């Protein structure tokens, strides 16, 4: 299993607007590309950063699915996000592979 993780750090003032937009617009559009099987939204409880931190994880079976998404769709989705919340968040991405799960 491959997990594409996007971690967002933002000011508390935009968290409700951001979360609603992600749940109703951005994530459904990403899922419609067909390259991910499921997703999770997590709130980071012990973040060392100021503000609010969320992780959005997109799960797929193959790294090739992520690579195709990154090459064909990722920039466009990041541009939409930047237009909506310009200068009000910090984003970093991580690609992970599940090794073991019980």
mmCIF file with all atom_site columns, C-alpha atoms in Angstrom:
data_model
loop_
_atom_site.group_PDB
_atom_site.id
_atom_site.type_symbol
_atom_site.label_atom_id
_atom_site.label_alt_id
_atom_site.label_comp_id
_atom_site.label_asym_id
_atom_site.label_entity_id
_atom_site.label_seq_id
_atom_site.pdbx_PDB_ins_code
_atom_site.Cartn_x
_atom_site.Cartn_y
_atom_site.Cartn_z
_atom_site.occupancy
_atom_site.B_iso_or_equiv
_atom_site.pdbx_formal_charge
_atom_site.auth_seq_id
_atom_site.auth_comp_id
_atom_site.auth_asym_id
_atom_site.auth_atom_id
_atom_site.pdbx_PDB_model_num
ATOM 1   C CA . UNK A 1 1   ? 0.000   0.000  0.000   1.00 0.00 ? 1   UNK A CA 1
ATOM 2   C CA . UNK A 1 2   ? 1.248   3.470  -0.924  1.00 0.00 ? 2   UNK A CA 1
ATOM 3   C CA . UNK A 1 3   ? 0.232   6.521  1.130   1.00 0.00 ? 3   UNK A CA 1
ATOM 4   C CA . UNK A 1 4   ? 0.614   10.010 -0.300  1.00 0.00 ? 4   UNK A CA 1
ATOM 5   C CA . UNK A 1 5   ? 0.527   12.371 2.672   1.00 0.00 ? 5   UNK A CA 1
ATOM 6   C CA . UNK A 1 6   ? -0.059  16.124 2.464   1.00 0.00 ? 6   UNK A CA 1
ATOM 7   C CA . UNK A 1 7   ? 0.580   17.991 5.724   1.00 0.00 ? 7   UNK A CA 1
ATOM 8   C CA . UNK A 1 8   ? -0.938  21.465 6.021   1.00 0.00 ? 8   UNK A CA 1
ATOM 9   C CA . UNK A 1 9   ? -0.086  23.983 8.730   1.00 0.00 ? 9   UNK A CA 1
ATOM 10  C CA . UNK A 1 10  ? -2.444  26.956 8.894   1.00 0.00 ? 10  UNK A CA 1
ATOM 11  C CA . UNK A 1 11  ? -3.745  29.739 11.074  1.00 0.00 ? 11  UNK A CA 1
ATOM 12  C CA . UNK A 1 12  ? -6.627  28.809 13.354  1.00 0.00 ? 12  UNK A CA 1
ATOM 13  C CA . UNK A 1 13  ? -8.764  31.514 11.663  1.00 0.00 ? 13  UNK A CA 1
ATOM 14  C CA . UNK A 1 14  ? -9.081  29.559 8.386   1.00 0.00 ? 14  UNK A CA 1
ATOM 15  C CA . UNK A 1 15  ? -9.318  25.986 9.671   1.00 0.00 ? 15  UNK A CA 1
ATOM 16  C CA . UNK A 1 16  ? -13.118 25.643 9.347   1.00 0.00 ? 16  UNK A CA 1
ATOM 17  C CA . UNK A 1 17  ? -13.223 27.162 5.854   1.00 0.00 ? 17  UNK A CA 1
ATOM 18  C CA . UNK A 1 18  ? -10.241 25.047 4.784   1.00 0.00 ? 18  UNK A CA 1
ATOM 19  C CA . UNK A 1 19  ? -11.680 21.797 6.142   1.00 0.00 ? 19  UNK A CA 1
ATOM 20  C CA . UNK A 1 20  ? -15.079 22.374 4.530   1.00 0.00 ? 20  UNK A CA 1
ATOM 21  C CA . UNK A 1 21  ? -13.470 23.214 1.181   1.00 0.00 ? 21  UNK A CA 1
ATOM 22  C CA . UNK A 1 22  ? -11.216 20.157 1.320   1.00 0.00 ? 22  UNK A CA 1
ATOM 23  C CA . UNK A 1 23  ? -14.127 17.836 2.176   1.00 0.00 ? 23  UNK A CA 1
ATOM 24  C CA . UNK A 1 24  ? -16.597 19.217 -0.358  1.00 0.00 ? 24  UNK A CA 1
ATOM 25  C CA . UNK A 1 25  ? -14.414 20.271 -3.294  1.00 0.00 ? 25  UNK A CA 1
ATOM 26  C CA . UNK A 1 26  ? -10.711 19.435 -3.326  1.00 0.00 ? 26  UNK A CA 1
ATOM 27  C CA . UNK A 1 27  ? -10.689 15.853 -2.036  1.00 0.00 ? 27  UNK A CA 1
ATOM 28  C CA . UNK A 1 28  ? -13.731 14.715 -4.071  1.00 0.00 ? 28  UNK A CA 1
ATOM 29  C CA . UNK A 1 29  ? -12.069 16.128 -7.211  1.00 0.00 ? 29  UNK A CA 1
ATOM 30  C CA . UNK A 1 30  ? -8.806  14.338 -6.421  1.00 0.00 ? 30  UNK A CA 1
ATOM 31  C CA . UNK A 1 31  ? -10.661 11.069 -5.807  1.00 0.00 ? 31  UNK A CA 1
ATOM 32  C CA . UNK A 1 32  ? -12.478 11.441 -9.144  1.00 0.00 ? 32  UNK A CA 1
ATOM 33  C CA . UNK A 1 33  ? -9.116  11.184 -10.943 1.00 0.00 ? 33  UNK A CA 1
ATOM 34  C CA . UNK A 1 34  ? -9.300  7.478  -10.107 1.00 0.00 ? 34  UNK A CA 1
ATOM 35  C CA . UNK A 1 35  ? -5.692  7.104  -8.946  1.00 0.00 ? 35  UNK A CA 1
ATOM 36  C CA . UNK A 1 36  ? -6.468  6.649  -5.237  1.00 0.00 ? 36  UNK A CA 1
ATOM 37  C CA . UNK A 1 37  ? -8.641  4.053  -3.490  1.00 0.00 ? 37  UNK A CA 1
ATOM 38  C CA . UNK A 1 38  ? -9.417  5.995  -0.328  1.00 0.00 ? 38  UNK A CA 1
ATOM 39  C CA . UNK A 1 39  ? -8.335  8.913  1.819   1.00 0.00 ? 39  UNK A CA 1
ATOM 40  C CA . UNK A 1 40  ? -8.076  9.995  5.451   1.00 0.00 ? 40  UNK A CA 1
ATOM 41  C CA . UNK A 1 41  ? -8.086  13.431 7.067   1.00 0.00 ? 41  UNK A CA 1
ATOM 42  C CA . UNK A 1 42  ? -6.194  13.626 10.344  1.00 0.00 ? 42  UNK A CA 1
ATOM 43  C CA . UNK A 1 43  ? -5.678  16.401 12.852  1.00 0.00 ? 43  UNK A CA 1
ATOM 44  C CA . UNK A 1 44  ? -2.180  16.523 14.340  1.00 0.00 ? 44  UNK A CA 1
ATOM 45  C CA . UNK A 1 45  ? -2.590  16.814 18.106  1.00 0.00 ? 45  UNK A CA 1
ATOM 46  C CA . UNK A 1 46  ? 1.020   17.413 19.142  1.00 0.00 ? 46  UNK A CA 1
ATOM 47  C CA . UNK A 1 47  ? 2.358   19.548 16.313  1.00 0.00 ? 47  UNK A CA 1
ATOM 48  C CA . UNK A 1 48  ? 5.416   21.648 17.162  1.00 0.00 ? 48  UNK A CA 1
ATOM 49  C CA . UNK A 1 49  ? 4.123   24.310 14.758  1.00 0.00 ? 49  UNK A CA 1
ATOM 50  C CA . UNK A 1 50  ? 2.005   27.317 15.610  1.00 0.00 ? 50  UNK A CA 1
ATOM 51  C CA . UNK A 1 51  ? -1.552  27.161 14.327  1.00 0.00 ? 51  UNK A CA 1
ATOM 52  C CA . UNK A 1 52  ? -3.453  24.056 13.270  1.00 0.00 ? 52  UNK A CA 1
ATOM 53  C CA . UNK A 1 53  ? -1.943  21.068 11.468  1.00 0.00 ? 53  UNK A CA 1
ATOM 54  C CA . UNK A 1 54  ? -3.870  18.591 9.324   1.00 0.00 ? 54  UNK A CA 1
ATOM 55  C CA . UNK A 1 55  ? -2.691  15.608 7.315   1.00 0.00 ? 55  UNK A CA 1
ATOM 56  C CA . UNK A 1 56  ? -4.590  14.370 4.292   1.00 0.00 ? 56  UNK A CA 1
ATOM 57  C CA . UNK A 1 57  ? -3.588  10.866 3.253   1.00 0.00 ? 57  UNK A CA 1
ATOM 58  C CA . UNK A 1 58  ? -4.444  9.387  -0.121  1.00 0.00 ? 58  UNK A CA 1
ATOM 59  C CA . UNK A 1 59  ? -4.110  5.612  -0.380  1.00 0.00 ? 59  UNK A CA 1
ATOM 60  C CA . UNK A 1 60  ? -3.357  3.596  -3.511  1.00 0.00 ? 60  UNK A CA 1
ATOM 61  C CA . UNK A 1 61  ? -2.161  0.085  -4.328  1.00 0.00 ? 61  UNK A CA 1
ATOM 62  C CA . UNK A 1 62  ? 0.771   0.989  -6.562  1.00 0.00 ? 62  UNK A CA 1
ATOM 63  C CA . UNK A 1 63  ? 3.428   3.662  -6.583  1.00 0.00 ? 63  UNK A CA 1
ATOM 64  C CA . UNK A 1 64  ? 2.781   4.031  -10.319 1.00 0.00 ? 64  UNK A CA 1
ATOM 65  C CA . UNK A 1 65  ? -0.715  5.351  -9.560  1.00 0.00 ? 65  UNK A CA 1
ATOM 66  C CA . UNK A 1 66  ? 0.775   8.059  -7.358  1.00 0.00 ? 66  UNK A CA 1
ATOM 67  C CA . UNK A 1 67  ? 3.428   8.859  -9.980  1.00 0.00 ? 67  UNK A CA 1
ATOM 68  C CA . UNK A 1 68  ? 0.790   9.271  -12.677 1.00 0.00 ? 68  UNK A CA 1
ATOM 69  C CA . UNK A 1 69  ? -1.293  11.513 -10.396 1.00 0.00 ? 69  UNK A CA 1
ATOM 70  C CA . UNK A 1 70  ? 1.770   13.609 -9.520  1.00 0.00 ? 70  UNK A CA 1
ATOM 71  C CA . UNK A 1 71  ? 2.780   14.020 -13.167 1.00 0.00 ? 71  UNK A CA 1
ATOM 72  C CA . UNK A 1 72  ? -0.688  14.729 -14.589 1.00 0.00 ? 72  UNK A CA 1
ATOM 73  C CA . UNK A 1 73  ? -2.784  16.284 -11.818 1.00 0.00 ? 73  UNK A CA 1
ATOM 74  C CA . UNK A 1 74  ? -0.810  17.384 -8.756  1.00 0.00 ? 74  UNK A CA 1
ATOM 75  C CA . UNK A 1 75  ? 0.295   20.823 -9.969  1.00 0.00 ? 75  UNK A CA 1
ATOM 76  C CA . UNK A 1 76  ? -3.247  21.756 -10.974 1.00 0.00 ? 76  UNK A CA 1
ATOM 77  C CA . UNK A 1 77  ? -4.671  20.783 -7.564  1.00 0.00 ? 77  UNK A CA 1
ATOM 78  C CA . UNK A 1 78  ? -1.902  22.677 -5.763  1.00 0.00 ? 78  UNK A CA 1
ATOM 79  C CA . UNK A 1 79  ? -2.659  25.754 -7.887  1.00 0.00 ? 79  UNK A CA 1
ATOM 80  C CA . UNK A 1 80  ? -6.346  25.577 -6.909  1.00 0.00 ? 80  UNK A CA 1
ATOM 81  C CA . UNK A 1 81  ? -5.354  25.313 -3.265  1.00 0.00 ? 81  UNK A CA 1
ATOM 82  C CA . UNK A 1 82  ? -2.940  28.237 -3.553  1.00 0.00 ? 82  UNK A CA 1
ATOM 83  C CA . UNK A 1 83  ? -5.586  30.414 -5.230  1.00 0.00 ? 83  UNK A CA 1
ATOM 84  C CA . UNK A 1 84  ? -8.096  29.695 -2.473  1.00 0.00 ? 84  UNK A CA 1
ATOM 85  C CA . UNK A 1 85  ? -5.762  30.048 0.536   1.00 0.00 ? 85  UNK A CA 1
ATOM 86  C CA . UNK A 1 86  ? -2.814  32.065 -0.754  1.00 0.00 ? 86  UNK A CA 1
ATOM 87  C CA . UNK A 1 87  ? -0.155  32.831 1.885   1.00 0.00 ? 87  UNK A CA 1
ATOM 88  C CA . UNK A 1 88  ? -2.300  31.332 4.655   1.00 0.00 ? 88  UNK A CA 1
ATOM 89  C CA . UNK A 1 89  ? -0.808  27.837 4.889   1.00 0.00 ? 89  UNK A CA 1
ATOM 90  C CA . UNK A 1 90  ? 2.377   25.823 4.626   1.00 0.00 ? 90  UNK A CA 1
ATOM 91  C CA . UNK A 1 91  ? 2.334   22.468 2.836   1.00 0.00 ? 91  UNK A CA 1
ATOM 92  C CA . UNK A 1 92  ? 4.759   19.598 2.734   1.00 0.00 ? 92  UNK A CA 1
ATOM 93  C CA . UNK A 1 93  ? 4.296   16.214 1.087   1.00 0.00 ? 93  UNK A CA 1
ATOM 94  C CA . UNK A 1 94  ? 5.492   12.740 1.993   1.00 0.00 ? 94  UNK A CA 1
ATOM 95  C CA . UNK A 1 95  ? 5.236   9.479  0.057   1.00 0.00 ? 95  UNK A CA 1
ATOM 96  C CA . UNK A 1 96  ? 5.142   6.388  2.270   1.00 0.00 ? 96  UNK A CA 1
ATOM 97  C CA . UNK A 1 97  ? 4.823   2.646  1.845   1.00 0.00 ? 97  UNK A CA 1
ATOM 98  C CA . UNK A 1 98  ? 3.009   0.479  4.378   1.00 0.00 ? 98  UNK A CA 1
ATOM 99  C CA . UNK A 1 99  ? 5.331   -2.238 5.689   1.00 0.00 ? 99  UNK A CA 1
ATOM 100 C CA . UNK A 1 100 ? 3.169   -3.927 8.319   1.00 0.00 ? 100 UNK A CA 1
ATOM 101 C CA . UNK A 1 101 ? -0.343  -3.580 9.708   1.00 0.00 ? 101 UNK A CA 1
ATOM 102 C CA . UNK A 1 102 ? -2.419  -5.595 12.183  1.00 0.00 ? 102 UNK A CA 1
#
